[in-house]
């Protein structure tokens, strides 16, 4: 058994001192953590550059509606079985194009619809009617894409197709009015060369004139259906007159001034004829006094806008008389008694006239008639 010796006080004191010296810093750090070295506040981040980082995943592409897939698969099967010009292919291309339009994918829709027009021409001829819905749909996509020069070209071709395929039908009249409205928009957009801009107005007038003539043949010369093309023709006269006045203001006083003044006079007469025709057409269809006054006021506004002050006052006076009852003149007692006696005597005659079919029109129903040159709109 080994003999152990207990350390003496002389040996134990240095050992205790060493222990206290080692523990002291630990105690001070524990009591005041803010005094710890800076490197102990945040451990360094070590990145292993050898290990590849996980790449960001791209969002999945949006799922395409099933209807588009159905159309594409059906078109592909038709082409495989019957070729690029398979019967019935135009209907499927139209359906695919319309579905693409509904998704605002107009560039794709225009391409599909253009192919449909080409297939229709090959199958049915240059002016086949089944091109019309394809062309109209393609034009809508071209408008959405802002390709207005192409829109104008397509509208001109569409007008030729419609004139061949729809003549003499209500659809033809509606198509002509649409073409007239587009030509007005082409004027507003100033499409094409500057020298050709007035041609848009002339083309629009021609479409409205044809629509008026076809409406007369289809519905009769007293039908209110004539109002649609007439309103378009009236807008054109405002545009024509504005253009003539602009040209007159930009030209020096020379030999052309007389021609420009004559052109303004012709524009005034045509506009007056159109407005008078509108007034007369509503009148024979039983327009109210208020409506007659509005139509006469439009005539006055046109005359005033064109600088015809005397004519404008005349039309405004007529409009005022339509809605203002005439003053009542007091009668003498003898005259009133004679009038009562005459009324009893004529009662039988009045009943007979009514039974014979006379129309009880107001005395001034024909006080304002369309001028003789109103037929200009139909020539």
PDB file of N, CA and C in Angstrom, residues 220-272:
ATOM      1  N   UNK A 220     -89.350  49.938 -98.697  1.00  0.00           N
ATOM      2  CA  UNK A 220     -90.229  51.008 -99.157  1.00  0.00           C
ATOM      3  C   UNK A 220     -89.682  52.377 -98.786  1.00  0.00           C
ATOM      4  N   UNK A 221     -90.161  53.403 -99.500  1.00  0.00           N
ATOM      5  CA  UNK A 221     -89.594  54.740 -99.315  1.00  0.00           C
ATOM      6  C   UNK A 221     -90.161  55.475 -98.112  1.00  0.00           C
ATOM      7  N   UNK A 222     -91.036  54.832 -97.321  1.00  0.00           N
ATOM      8  CA  UNK A 222     -91.569  55.460 -96.110  1.00  0.00           C
ATOM      9  C   UNK A 222     -91.174  54.707 -94.847  1.00  0.00           C
ATOM     10  N   UNK A 223     -90.303  53.748 -94.967  1.00  0.00           N
ATOM     11  CA  UNK A 223     -89.927  52.931 -93.813  1.00  0.00           C
ATOM     12  C   UNK A 223     -88.923  53.677 -92.935  1.00  0.00           C
ATOM     13  N   UNK A 224     -89.068  53.501 -91.630  1.00  0.00           N
ATOM     14  CA  UNK A 224     -88.117  54.096 -90.694  1.00  0.00           C
ATOM     15  C   UNK A 224     -86.751  53.422 -90.757  1.00  0.00           C
ATOM     16  N   UNK A 225     -86.658  52.276 -91.453  1.00  0.00           N
ATOM     17  CA  UNK A 225     -85.353  51.650 -91.640  1.00  0.00           C
ATOM     18  C   UNK A 225     -84.413  52.543 -92.451  1.00  0.00           C
ATOM     19  N   UNK A 226     -84.963  53.498 -93.171  1.00  0.00           N
ATOM     20  CA  UNK A 226     -84.134  54.413 -93.956  1.00  0.00           C
ATOM     21  C   UNK A 226     -83.353  55.380 -93.072  1.00  0.00           C
ATOM     22  N   UNK A 227     -83.753  55.511 -91.807  1.00  0.00           N
ATOM     23  CA  UNK A 227     -83.087  56.481 -90.938  1.00  0.00           C
ATOM     24  C   UNK A 227     -81.631  56.110 -90.661  1.00  0.00           C
ATOM     25  N   UNK A 228     -81.320  54.819 -90.598  1.00  0.00           N
ATOM     26  CA  UNK A 228     -79.944  54.421 -90.267  1.00  0.00           C
ATOM     27  C   UNK A 228     -78.944  54.925 -91.300  1.00  0.00           C
ATOM     28  N   UNK A 229     -79.135  54.633 -92.592  1.00  0.00           N
ATOM     29  CA  UNK A 229     -78.177  55.191 -93.554  1.00  0.00           C
ATOM     30  C   UNK A 229     -78.252  56.708 -93.656  1.00  0.00           C
ATOM     31  N   UNK A 230     -79.435  57.297 -93.450  1.00  0.00           N
ATOM     32  CA  UNK A 230     -79.547  58.751 -93.533  1.00  0.00           C
ATOM     33  C   UNK A 230     -78.726  59.437 -92.445  1.00  0.00           C
ATOM     34  N   UNK A 231     -78.724  58.882 -91.245  1.00  0.00           N
ATOM     35  CA  UNK A 231     -77.920  59.482 -90.174  1.00  0.00           C
ATOM     36  C   UNK A 231     -76.428  59.406 -90.507  1.00  0.00           C
ATOM     37  N   UNK A 232     -76.006  58.308 -91.116  1.00  0.00           N
ATOM     38  CA  UNK A 232     -74.613  58.225 -91.551  1.00  0.00           C
ATOM     39  C   UNK A 232     -74.295  59.251 -92.624  1.00  0.00           C
ATOM     40  N   UNK A 233     -75.209  59.446 -93.565  1.00  0.00           N
ATOM     41  CA  UNK A 233     -75.000  60.436 -94.620  1.00  0.00           C
ATOM     42  C   UNK A 233     -74.929  61.848 -94.045  1.00  0.00           C
ATOM     43  N   UNK A 234     -75.701  62.103 -92.992  1.00  0.00           N
ATOM     44  CA  UNK A 234     -75.656  63.422 -92.364  1.00  0.00           C
ATOM     45  C   UNK A 234     -74.294  63.666 -91.709  1.00  0.00           C
ATOM     46  N   UNK A 235     -73.780  62.660 -91.003  1.00  0.00           N
ATOM     47  CA  UNK A 235     -72.441  62.817 -90.405  1.00  0.00           C
ATOM     48  C   UNK A 235     -71.404  63.120 -91.478  1.00  0.00           C
ATOM     49  N   UNK A 236     -71.535  62.452 -92.621  1.00  0.00           N
ATOM     50  CA  UNK A 236     -70.577  62.671 -93.704  1.00  0.00           C
ATOM     51  C   UNK A 236     -70.638  64.103 -94.214  1.00  0.00           C
ATOM     52  N   UNK A 237     -71.831  64.696 -94.270  1.00  0.00           N
ATOM     53  CA  UNK A 237     -71.926  66.074 -94.754  1.00  0.00           C
ATOM     54  C   UNK A 237     -71.242  67.048 -93.801  1.00  0.00           C
ATOM     55  N   UNK A 238     -71.343  66.792 -92.507  1.00  0.00           N
ATOM     56  CA  UNK A 238     -70.588  67.616 -91.552  1.00  0.00           C
ATOM     57  C   UNK A 238     -69.082  67.473 -91.794  1.00  0.00           C
ATOM     58  N   UNK A 239     -68.637  66.255 -92.044  1.00  0.00           N
ATOM     59  CA  UNK A 239     -67.204  66.040 -92.280  1.00  0.00           C
ATOM     60  C   UNK A 239     -66.763  66.684 -93.597  1.00  0.00           C
ATOM     61  N   UNK A 240     -67.570  66.517 -94.640  1.00  0.00           N
ATOM     62  CA  UNK A 240     -67.235  67.129 -95.928  1.00  0.00           C
ATOM     63  C   UNK A 240     -67.145  68.651 -95.795  1.00  0.00           C
ATOM     64  N   UNK A 241     -68.139  69.242 -95.136  1.00  0.00           N
ATOM     65  CA  UNK A 241     -68.149  70.697 -94.998  1.00  0.00           C
ATOM     66  C   UNK A 241     -66.960  71.178 -94.174  1.00  0.00           C
ATOM     67  N   UNK A 242     -66.628  70.448 -93.124  1.00  0.00           N
ATOM     68  CA  UNK A 242     -65.477  70.823 -92.306  1.00  0.00           C
ATOM     69  C   UNK A 242     -64.190  70.761 -93.123  1.00  0.00           C
ATOM     70  N   UNK A 243     -64.068  69.731 -93.957  1.00  0.00           N
ATOM     71  CA  UNK A 243     -62.883  69.609 -94.809  1.00  0.00           C
ATOM     72  C   UNK A 243     -62.818  70.750 -95.820  1.00  0.00           C
ATOM     73  N   UNK A 244     -63.943  71.106 -96.416  1.00  0.00           N
ATOM     74  CA  UNK A 244     -63.960  72.198 -97.385  1.00  0.00           C
ATOM     75  C   UNK A 244     -63.584  73.524 -96.733  1.00  0.00           C
ATOM     76  N   UNK A 245     -64.087  73.753 -95.531  1.00  0.00           N
ATOM     77  CA  UNK A 245     -63.754  75.008 -94.851  1.00  0.00           C
ATOM     78  C   UNK A 245     -62.281  75.040 -94.457  1.00  0.00           C
ATOM     79  N   UNK A 246     -61.739  73.891 -94.070  1.00  0.00           N
ATOM     80  CA  UNK A 246     -60.310  73.835 -93.745  1.00  0.00           C
ATOM     81  C   UNK A 246     -59.464  74.133 -94.978  1.00  0.00           C
ATOM     82  N   UNK A 247     -59.843  73.563 -96.102  1.00  0.00           N
ATOM     83  CA  UNK A 247     -59.103  73.837 -97.339  1.00  0.00           C
ATOM     84  C   UNK A 247     -59.208  75.304 -97.733  1.00  0.00           C
ATOM     85  N   UNK A 248     -60.389  75.896 -97.527  1.00  0.00           N
ATOM     86  CA  UNK A 248     -60.568  77.304 -97.886  1.00  0.00           C
ATOM     87  C   UNK A 248     -59.726  78.215 -97.004  1.00  0.00           C
ATOM     88  N   UNK A 249     -59.612  77.876 -95.720  1.00  0.00           N
ATOM     89  CA  UNK A 249     -58.828  78.724 -94.814  1.00  0.00           C
ATOM     90  C   UNK A 249     -57.338  78.611 -95.071  1.00  0.00           C
ATOM     91  N   UNK A 250     -56.887  77.484 -95.633  1.00  0.00           N
ATOM     92  CA  UNK A 250     -55.461  77.286 -95.885  1.00  0.00           C
ATOM     93  C   UNK A 250     -55.029  77.747 -97.268  1.00  0.00           C
ATOM     94  N   UNK A 251     -55.970  78.190 -98.098  1.00  0.00           N
ATOM     95  CA  UNK A 251     -55.640  78.575 -99.469  1.00  0.00           C
ATOM     96  C   UNK A 251     -55.678  80.092 -99.604  1.00  0.00           C
ATOM     97  N   UNK A 252     -54.778  80.665-100.407  1.00  0.00           N
ATOM     98  CA  UNK A 252     -54.830  82.112-100.657  1.00  0.00           C
ATOM     99  C   UNK A 252     -56.031  82.457-101.522  1.00  0.00           C
ATOM    100  N   UNK A 253     -56.351  83.724-101.557  1.00  0.00           N
ATOM    101  CA  UNK A 253     -57.499  84.164-102.365  1.00  0.00           C
ATOM    102  C   UNK A 253     -57.088  84.163-103.834  1.00  0.00           C
ATOM    103  N   UNK A 254     -57.569  83.193-104.571  1.00  0.00           N
ATOM    104  CA  UNK A 254     -57.251  83.105-105.992  1.00  0.00           C
ATOM    105  C   UNK A 254     -58.424  82.458-106.709  1.00  0.00           C
ATOM    106  N   UNK A 255     -58.150  81.874-107.843  1.00  0.00           N
ATOM    107  CA  UNK A 255     -59.223  81.285-108.625  1.00  0.00           C
ATOM    108  C   UNK A 255     -59.880  80.104-107.962  1.00  0.00           C
ATOM    109  N   UNK A 256     -59.171  79.459-107.009  1.00  0.00           N
ATOM    110  CA  UNK A 256     -59.760  78.292-106.344  1.00  0.00           C
ATOM    111  C   UNK A 256     -60.789  78.683-105.296  1.00  0.00           C
ATOM    112  N   UNK A 257     -60.787  79.932-104.866  1.00  0.00           N
ATOM    113  CA  UNK A 257     -61.714  80.345-103.816  1.00  0.00           C
ATOM    114  C   UNK A 257     -63.156  80.193-104.271  1.00  0.00           C
ATOM    115  N   UNK A 258     -63.423  80.527-105.528  1.00  0.00           N
ATOM    116  CA  UNK A 258     -64.789  80.396-106.039  1.00  0.00           C
ATOM    117  C   UNK A 258     -65.230  78.940-106.028  1.00  0.00           C
ATOM    118  N   UNK A 259     -64.323  78.044-106.442  1.00  0.00           N
ATOM    119  CA  UNK A 259     -64.674  76.620-106.456  1.00  0.00           C
ATOM    120  C   UNK A 259     -64.922  76.111-105.041  1.00  0.00           C
ATOM    121  N   UNK A 260     -64.118  76.577-104.084  1.00  0.00           N
ATOM    122  CA  UNK A 260     -64.316  76.139-102.706  1.00  0.00           C
ATOM    123  C   UNK A 260     -65.633  76.664-102.148  1.00  0.00           C
ATOM    124  N   UNK A 261     -65.979  77.906-102.502  1.00  0.00           N
ATOM    125  CA  UNK A 261     -67.262  78.449-102.062  1.00  0.00           C
ATOM    126  C   UNK A 261     -68.418  77.658-102.668  1.00  0.00           C
ATOM    127  N   UNK A 262     -68.273  77.294-103.932  1.00  0.00           N
ATOM    128  CA  UNK A 262     -69.307  76.487-104.584  1.00  0.00           C
ATOM    129  C   UNK A 262     -69.412  75.113-103.930  1.00  0.00           C
ATOM    130  N   UNK A 263     -68.255  74.543-103.561  1.00  0.00           N
ATOM    131  CA  UNK A 263     -68.272  73.236-102.900  1.00  0.00           C
ATOM    132  C   UNK A 263     -68.970  73.320-101.554  1.00  0.00           C
ATOM    133  N   UNK A 264     -68.742  74.413-100.811  1.00  0.00           N
ATOM    134  CA  UNK A 264     -69.432  74.586 -99.536  1.00  0.00           C
ATOM    135  C   UNK A 264     -70.936  74.727 -99.748  1.00  0.00           C
ATOM    136  N   UNK A 265     -71.315  75.452-100.804  1.00  0.00           N
ATOM    137  CA  UNK A 265     -72.738  75.574-101.100  1.00  0.00           C
ATOM    138  C   UNK A 265     -73.365  74.237-101.436  1.00  0.00           C
ATOM    139  N   UNK A 266     -72.640  73.401-102.187  1.00  0.00           N
ATOM    140  CA  UNK A 266     -73.153  72.070-102.492  1.00  0.00           C
ATOM    141  C   UNK A 266     -73.272  71.217-101.250  1.00  0.00           C
ATOM    142  N   UNK A 267     -72.289  71.311-100.346  1.00  0.00           N
ATOM    143  CA  UNK A 267     -72.358  70.553 -99.096  1.00  0.00           C
ATOM    144  C   UNK A 267     -73.547  71.004 -98.262  1.00  0.00           C
ATOM    145  N   UNK A 268     -73.815  72.318 -98.245  1.00  0.00           N
ATOM    146  CA  UNK A 268     -74.959  72.815 -97.480  1.00  0.00           C
ATOM    147  C   UNK A 268     -76.262  72.252 -98.029  1.00  0.00           C
ATOM    148  N   UNK A 269     -76.419  72.273 -99.337  1.00  0.00           N
ATOM    149  CA  UNK A 269     -77.670  71.779 -99.936  1.00  0.00           C
ATOM    150  C   UNK A 269     -77.843  70.280 -99.705  1.00  0.00           C
ATOM    151  N   UNK A 270     -76.750  69.524 -99.784  1.00  0.00           N
ATOM    152  CA  UNK A 270     -76.874  68.076 -99.541  1.00  0.00           C
ATOM    153  C   UNK A 270     -77.241  67.793 -98.090  1.00  0.00           C
ATOM    154  N   UNK A 271     -76.597  68.501 -97.160  1.00  0.00           N
ATOM    155  CA  UNK A 271     -76.947  68.307 -95.755  1.00  0.00           C
ATOM    156  C   UNK A 271     -78.375  68.702 -95.461  1.00  0.00           C
ATOM    157  N   UNK A 272     -78.833  69.807 -96.065  1.00  0.00           N
ATOM    158  CA  UNK A 272     -80.216  70.241 -95.888  1.00  0.00           C
ATOM    159  C   UNK A 272     -81.178  69.209 -96.458  1.00  0.00           C
TER     160      UNK A 272
END
